[in-house]
Amino acid sequence: VFVLHVQQPQSVASISSWTVYRRLEMFEQLNASLQAEFPQLRLPVCPLLHANGLNMSNFHLIERCRDELQRWLASLMQYPYQNSLLQSHAFVNFISAEANQVPAGLLLSQHFFASHASTASTTASAADQSIGEMEMDFMFSNGDDNAKEDDQFHYDHMPPPSPSTAQSTLDTSNFDMQPADGKVTLDDFHLIKVIGKGSFGKVLLVRKKDTGVVYAMKVLRKENIIKRNQVEHTRTERHVLGYVRHPFIVGLNYAFQTAEKLYFVLDYCAGGELFFHLGKVQRFKEPRAQFYAAEITLAIEYVHNLDIIYRDLKPENVLLDENGHIRLTDFGLSKEGIQDDFSGANSFCGTPEYLAPEILNRSGHGRAVDWWSLGALLYEMLTGLPPFYCRDRDKLFEKIRQGELTFPKYLSPAAVDLLARLLERDPTKRLGTGPTDAGEIKSHPFFKEIQWDLLALGQVPVPWKPTFNGALDTSQFDREFTEMPINSPDTRTMYGSSVGRRQMFRDTEGLFQGFTYTDDDSYMEFANRGPLPPSHF
């Protein structure tokens, strides 16, 4: 049984702190309840701990169990939409029911000291301070002292329990679930159709054979990645997708590799690219552009809170899901560890039409470049073309540096003002570079109709919802892609024979070490990042 010390809740003004006692099953119940209540959010998954006869005399193992669960609670309390999570009935009940009531037959661990808990355990603080702090300890029953010395404790990250599992009695034995084999290969999927193509490979619509779930599979040829010096960008994308979880960002479900290729198995966004839809109608009406820009703002705010800059915002990288909400994709140009608005990154990278002046000038850049790109994308959504569009690249760059920014007469004053402030060449004066980052943009009059909390929960009606003729309908994708053959002729310029391909795998193994991933790994990759920055929600 784990002991949670809860402090400084606003909801109970007369009590400053209390203690609750929770079995492992209760953590599983909380996880299942939150996943069911907020299906639109990719919440951190509770780490489940299981063993055949846990050795209760091994306090190091129990402490590890406690620390993993506490990190999970901390990640919930730092999640971007923690206001809704922490006010849910499931969470409130978890931290308050049967407060200060020690379960019968349980003793405080003899190895626990208050000072130890305060230093060894991570303290989690919610951004809105509705819960001040939590600390965890553990207790055990009188009858558990006879556990065998050689009993093995196993730790694994499992999928959320089913509702039936979550409702099981709290008196069942703990740690009785076996680890699952998380290995995934190409043979686990039916390859259905091409839905996209880039410089380094294709994106396929696939269905997982054992579950029937449909995904988008991004296939990259290692040879192309190496030849074009894109190894680091590919590794960055894999690393970032391993821990980002946001309703407006495409999620990574699996990643694996063969001797010649890398595979990202991503959420399938049946609505296709924003680029495709913008091309069909030329430009969006202001309410539709406003909606997409608002959801993009939340996604960028989230990655900025994780000290990531995106650096590749463009219509091709904004997808629509089956309900008409946006999803950002392609994090190959993103940069981690950036906390400053104006510095921290120096690479010349991005798509020409959306590059900020400070990138062109190679003067160093930070988070402000994403707000410039948001301005360029919003301008294109409202007018049909990027703000400084020109086919000649040199002239394009010159116009970005010093060309006049003009606005069609049909744009509203609020839209013109927002665009002018986002497309400010001086990053120190650009909207979004104040202490609240996206907060400045969210409070702009252009977004006055947006209810940000409801938008974050997917509860604002979408301006346009795609229609489908079945789950495998790809009508929202360009026929240029969907009519391509799934299997292209193999390129064997570097490694022609099977022996050569095996040699290639050995040669590239170090370059792509750690690429393999399953969705159950997301919590550990998230937790291993260290503490999250405070959210602005």
Coordinates of N, CA and C in Angstrom, one line a residue, residues 176-285:
D176 N 0.7 -9.1 -10.1 CA 0.5 -10.4 -10.7 C 0.4 -10.4 -12.2
M177 N 0.7 -9.3 -12.8 CA 0.6 -9.2 -14.3 C 1.9 -9.5 -14.9
Q178 N 1.9 -10.2 -16.0 CA 3.2 -10.6 -16.7 C 3.6 -9.6 -17.8
P179 N 4.8 -9.4 -18.0 CA 5.3 -8.4 -19.0 C 4.8 -8.9 -20.4
A180 N 4.5 -7.9 -21.2 CA 4.1 -8.2 -22.6 C 5.3 -8.0 -23.6
D181 N 5.3 -8.8 -24.6 CA 6.3 -8.7 -25.6 C 6.0 -7.5 -26.5
G182 N 6.7 -6.4 -26.4 CA 6.4 -5.2 -27.2 C 7.0 -5.1 -28.6
K183 N 7.7 -6.2 -29.0 CA 8.4 -6.1 -30.3 C 7.3 -6.1 -31.5
V184 N 7.6 -5.2 -32.4 CA 6.7 -5.1 -33.6 C 7.6 -5.1 -34.8
T185 N 7.1 -5.8 -35.9 CA 7.8 -5.9 -37.1 C 6.9 -5.5 -38.3
L186 N 7.4 -5.4 -39.5 CA 6.6 -5.1 -40.6 C 5.5 -6.2 -40.9
D187 N 5.8 -7.4 -40.5 CA 4.9 -8.5 -40.7 C 3.6 -8.4 -39.8
D188 N 3.6 -7.5 -38.9 CA 2.4 -7.3 -38.0 C 1.4 -6.4 -38.7
F189 N 1.7 -5.9 -39.9 CA 0.8 -4.9 -40.5 C 0.4 -5.3 -41.9
H190 N -0.9 -5.0 -42.3 CA -1.3 -5.0 -43.7 C -1.0 -3.7 -44.3
L191 N -0.3 -3.7 -45.4 CA 0.0 -2.4 -46.1 C -1.1 -2.2 -47.1
I192 N -1.8 -1.0 -47.0 CA -3.0 -0.8 -47.7 C -2.8 0.2 -48.9
K193 N -2.3 1.3 -48.7 CA -2.2 2.3 -49.7 C -1.2 3.4 -49.4
V194 N -0.6 4.0 -50.4 CA 0.3 5.2 -50.2 C -0.6 6.4 -49.9
I195 N -0.3 7.2 -48.9 CA -1.0 8.4 -48.6 C -0.1 9.7 -48.6
G196 N 1.2 9.5 -48.8 CA 2.1 10.6 -48.8 C 3.5 10.2 -49.2
K197 N 4.2 11.2 -49.7 CA 5.6 10.9 -50.1 C 6.5 12.1 -49.8
G198 N 7.7 11.8 -49.3 CA 8.6 12.9 -49.1 C 10.0 12.6 -49.7
S199 N 11.0 13.4 -49.3 CA 12.3 13.2 -49.9 C 13.0 11.9 -49.6
F200 N 12.6 11.3 -48.4 CA 13.3 10.2 -48.0 C 12.5 8.9 -47.9
G201 N 11.2 9.0 -48.3 CA 10.4 7.8 -48.3 C 8.9 8.1 -48.4
K202 N 8.1 7.1 -48.1 CA 6.7 7.2 -48.3 C 5.9 7.1 -47.0
V203 N 4.7 7.5 -47.0 CA 3.8 7.3 -45.9 C 2.7 6.4 -46.3
L204 N 2.4 5.3 -45.6 CA 1.5 4.3 -46.0 C 0.3 4.2 -45.0
L205 N -0.8 3.9 -45.5 CA -2.0 3.6 -44.7 C -1.9 2.1 -44.4
V206 N -1.8 1.7 -43.1 CA -1.6 0.3 -42.7 C -2.7 -0.1 -41.7
R207 N -2.9 -1.4 -41.5 CA -3.7 -1.9 -40.5 C -3.0 -2.9 -39.7
K208 N -3.0 -2.8 -38.4 CA -2.3 -3.8 -37.5 C -3.1 -5.1 -37.5
K209 N -2.5 -6.2 -37.8 CA -3.2 -7.5 -38.0 C -4.0 -7.9 -36.7
D210 N -3.3 -7.8 -35.6 CA -4.0 -8.4 -34.4 C -5.1 -7.5 -33.8
T211 N -5.0 -6.2 -34.0 CA -6.0 -5.4 -33.4 C -7.0 -4.7 -34.4
G212 N -6.6 -4.7 -35.7 CA -7.4 -4.0 -36.7 C -7.3 -2.5 -36.7
V213 N -6.5 -2.0 -35.9 CA -6.3 -0.5 -35.8 C -5.6 0.0 -37.0
V214 N -6.0 1.1 -37.5 CA -5.4 1.7 -38.7 C -4.4 2.8 -38.3
Y215 N -3.3 2.8 -38.9 CA -2.2 3.7 -38.6 C -1.6 4.3 -39.9
A216 N -0.8 5.4 -39.8 CA 0.0 5.9 -40.9 C 1.4 5.4 -40.6
M217 N 2.0 4.7 -41.6 CA 3.4 4.2 -41.4 C 4.3 5.0 -42.3
K218 N 5.2 5.7 -41.7 CA 6.2 6.5 -42.4 C 7.5 5.7 -42.6
V219 N 7.8 5.4 -43.8 CA 8.9 4.5 -44.2 C 10.1 5.4 -44.7
L220 N 11.2 5.3 -44.1 CA 12.4 6.0 -44.5 C 13.5 5.1 -44.9
R221 N 14.1 5.3 -46.1 CA 15.2 4.5 -46.5 C 16.5 5.0 -45.9
K222 N 17.2 4.2 -45.2 CA 18.5 4.6 -44.5 C 19.5 5.2 -45.4
E223 N 19.6 4.6 -46.6 CA 20.6 5.0 -47.6 C 20.4 6.5 -47.9
N224 N 19.1 6.9 -48.1 CA 18.8 8.3 -48.5 C 19.1 9.2 -47.3
I225 N 18.8 8.7 -46.1 CA 19.0 9.6 -44.9 C 20.5 9.8 -44.7
I226 N 21.3 8.8 -44.9 CA 22.7 8.9 -44.7 C 23.3 9.8 -45.8
K227 N 22.9 9.6 -47.1 CA 23.5 10.4 -48.2 C 23.2 11.9 -48.0
R228 N 22.0 12.2 -47.5 CA 21.6 13.6 -47.4 C 21.8 14.2 -46.0
N229 N 22.7 13.5 -45.2 CA 23.1 14.0 -43.9 C 21.9 14.3 -43.0
Q230 N 20.9 13.4 -43.0 CA 19.7 13.6 -42.2 C 19.6 12.7 -41.0
V231 N 20.7 12.0 -40.7 CA 20.7 11.1 -39.6 C 20.3 11.8 -38.3
E232 N 20.9 12.9 -38.0 CA 20.6 13.6 -36.7 C 19.1 14.1 -36.7
H233 N 18.6 14.6 -37.8 CA 17.2 15.0 -37.8 C 16.3 13.8 -37.6
T234 N 16.6 12.7 -38.2 CA 15.8 11.5 -38.0 C 15.8 11.1 -36.5
R235 N 17.0 11.1 -35.9 CA 17.1 10.7 -34.5 C 16.3 11.7 -33.6
T236 N 16.4 12.9 -34.0 CA 15.6 13.9 -33.2 C 14.2 13.7 -33.3
E237 N 13.6 13.4 -34.5 CA 12.2 13.2 -34.6 C 11.8 12.0 -33.8
R238 N 12.6 10.9 -33.9 CA 12.2 9.7 -33.1 C 12.2 10.0 -31.6
H239 N 13.2 10.8 -31.1 CA 13.3 11.0 -29.7 C 12.2 11.9 -29.2
V240 N 11.9 13.0 -30.0 CA 10.8 13.9 -29.6 C 9.5 13.2 -29.6
L241 N 9.2 12.4 -30.6 CA 7.9 11.7 -30.7 C 7.8 10.7 -29.6
G242 N 8.9 10.3 -29.0 CA 8.8 9.3 -28.0 C 8.2 9.8 -26.7
Y243 N 8.1 11.1 -26.5 CA 7.6 11.6 -25.2 C 6.5 12.7 -25.4
V244 N 6.4 13.3 -26.5 CA 5.4 14.3 -26.7 C 4.0 13.7 -26.7
R245 N 3.0 14.2 -26.0 CA 1.7 13.7 -26.0 C 0.7 14.9 -26.0
H246 N 0.0 15.1 -27.1 CA -0.9 16.3 -27.2 C -2.0 16.0 -28.2
P247 N -3.2 16.4 -27.9 CA -4.3 16.1 -28.8 C -4.1 16.7 -30.2
F248 N -3.3 17.7 -30.3 CA -3.1 18.4 -31.6 C -1.7 18.1 -32.2
I249 N -1.1 17.0 -31.8 CA 0.2 16.5 -32.3 C 0.0 15.0 -32.7
V250 N 0.5 14.6 -33.8 CA 0.4 13.2 -34.2 C 1.3 12.4 -33.3
G251 N 0.7 11.3 -32.8 CA 1.4 10.5 -31.8 C 2.1 9.3 -32.4
L252 N 3.2 9.0 -31.8 CA 4.0 7.8 -32.3 C 3.5 6.6 -31.5
N253 N 3.2 5.5 -32.2 CA 2.7 4.3 -31.6 C 3.8 3.2 -31.6
Y254 N 4.5 3.1 -32.7 CA 5.6 2.1 -32.8 C 6.7 2.7 -33.6
A255 N 7.9 2.2 -33.4 CA 9.0 2.4 -34.3 C 9.9 1.2 -34.4
F256 N 10.3 0.8 -35.6 CA 11.2 -0.3 -35.7 C 12.0 -0.1 -37.0
Q257 N 13.0 -1.0 -37.2 CA 13.9 -0.9 -38.3 C 14.3 -2.2 -38.9
T258 N 14.6 -2.2 -40.2 CA 15.2 -3.3 -40.8 C 16.6 -2.9 -41.3
A259 N 17.3 -3.8 -42.0 CA 18.6 -3.4 -42.5 C 18.6 -2.2 -43.3
E260 N 17.5 -2.0 -44.1 CA 17.5 -0.9 -45.1 C 16.6 0.3 -44.7
K261 N 15.6 0.1 -43.8 CA 14.6 1.1 -43.6 C 14.3 1.3 -42.2
L262 N 13.8 2.5 -41.9 CA 13.2 2.9 -40.6 C 11.7 3.1 -40.8
Y263 N 11.0 2.7 -39.7 CA 9.5 2.7 -39.8 C 9.0 3.5 -38.6
F264 N 8.2 4.5 -38.8 CA 7.5 5.2 -37.8 C 6.0 4.8 -38.0
V265 N 5.4 4.3 -36.9 CA 3.9 3.9 -37.0 C 3.2 5.0 -36.2
L266 N 2.5 5.9 -36.9 CA 1.9 7.1 -36.3 C 0.4 7.0 -36.3
D267 N -0.2 7.9 -35.5 CA -1.6 8.1 -35.6 C -2.1 8.4 -37.0
Y268 N -3.1 7.8 -37.5 CA -3.6 8.1 -38.8 C -4.6 9.2 -38.8
C269 N -4.3 10.3 -39.5 CA -5.2 11.4 -39.6 C -5.9 11.4 -41.0
A270 N -7.1 10.9 -40.9 CA -7.9 10.6 -42.1 C -8.3 11.8 -42.9
G271 N -8.2 13.0 -42.3 CA -8.6 14.2 -43.0 C -7.6 14.8 -43.9
G272 N -6.4 14.2 -43.9 CA -5.3 14.6 -44.9 C -4.6 15.9 -44.5
E273 N -3.8 16.4 -45.4 CA -3.0 17.6 -45.2 C -3.9 18.9 -45.3
L274 N -3.5 19.9 -44.5 CA -4.1 21.2 -44.6 C -3.8 21.8 -46.0
F275 N -2.6 21.4 -46.5 CA -2.2 21.9 -47.8 C -3.2 21.4 -48.9
F276 N -3.6 20.2 -48.8 CA -4.6 19.7 -49.8 C -5.9 20.4 -49.8
H277 N -6.4 20.7 -48.6 CA -7.7 21.3 -48.5 C -7.6 22.8 -48.9
L278 N -6.5 23.4 -48.5 CA -6.3 24.8 -48.9 C -6.2 25.0 -50.4
G279 N -5.6 24.0 -51.0 CA -5.5 24.1 -52.5 C -6.8 23.9 -53.2
K280 N -7.7 23.2 -52.6 CA -9.0 23.0 -53.2 C -9.9 24.3 -53.1
V281 N -9.8 25.0 -52.1 CA -10.7 26.2 -51.9 C -9.9 27.5 -52.1
Q282 N -8.6 27.5 -52.3 CA -7.7 28.7 -52.5 C -7.4 29.4 -51.2
R283 N -8.5 29.7 -50.4 CA -8.2 30.3 -49.1 C -9.4 30.0 -48.2
F284 N -9.1 30.1 -46.9 CA -10.2 29.8 -45.9 C -10.9 31.1 -45.5
K285 N -12.1 30.9 -45.1 CA -12.8 32.1 -44.5 C -12.2 32.3 -43.1

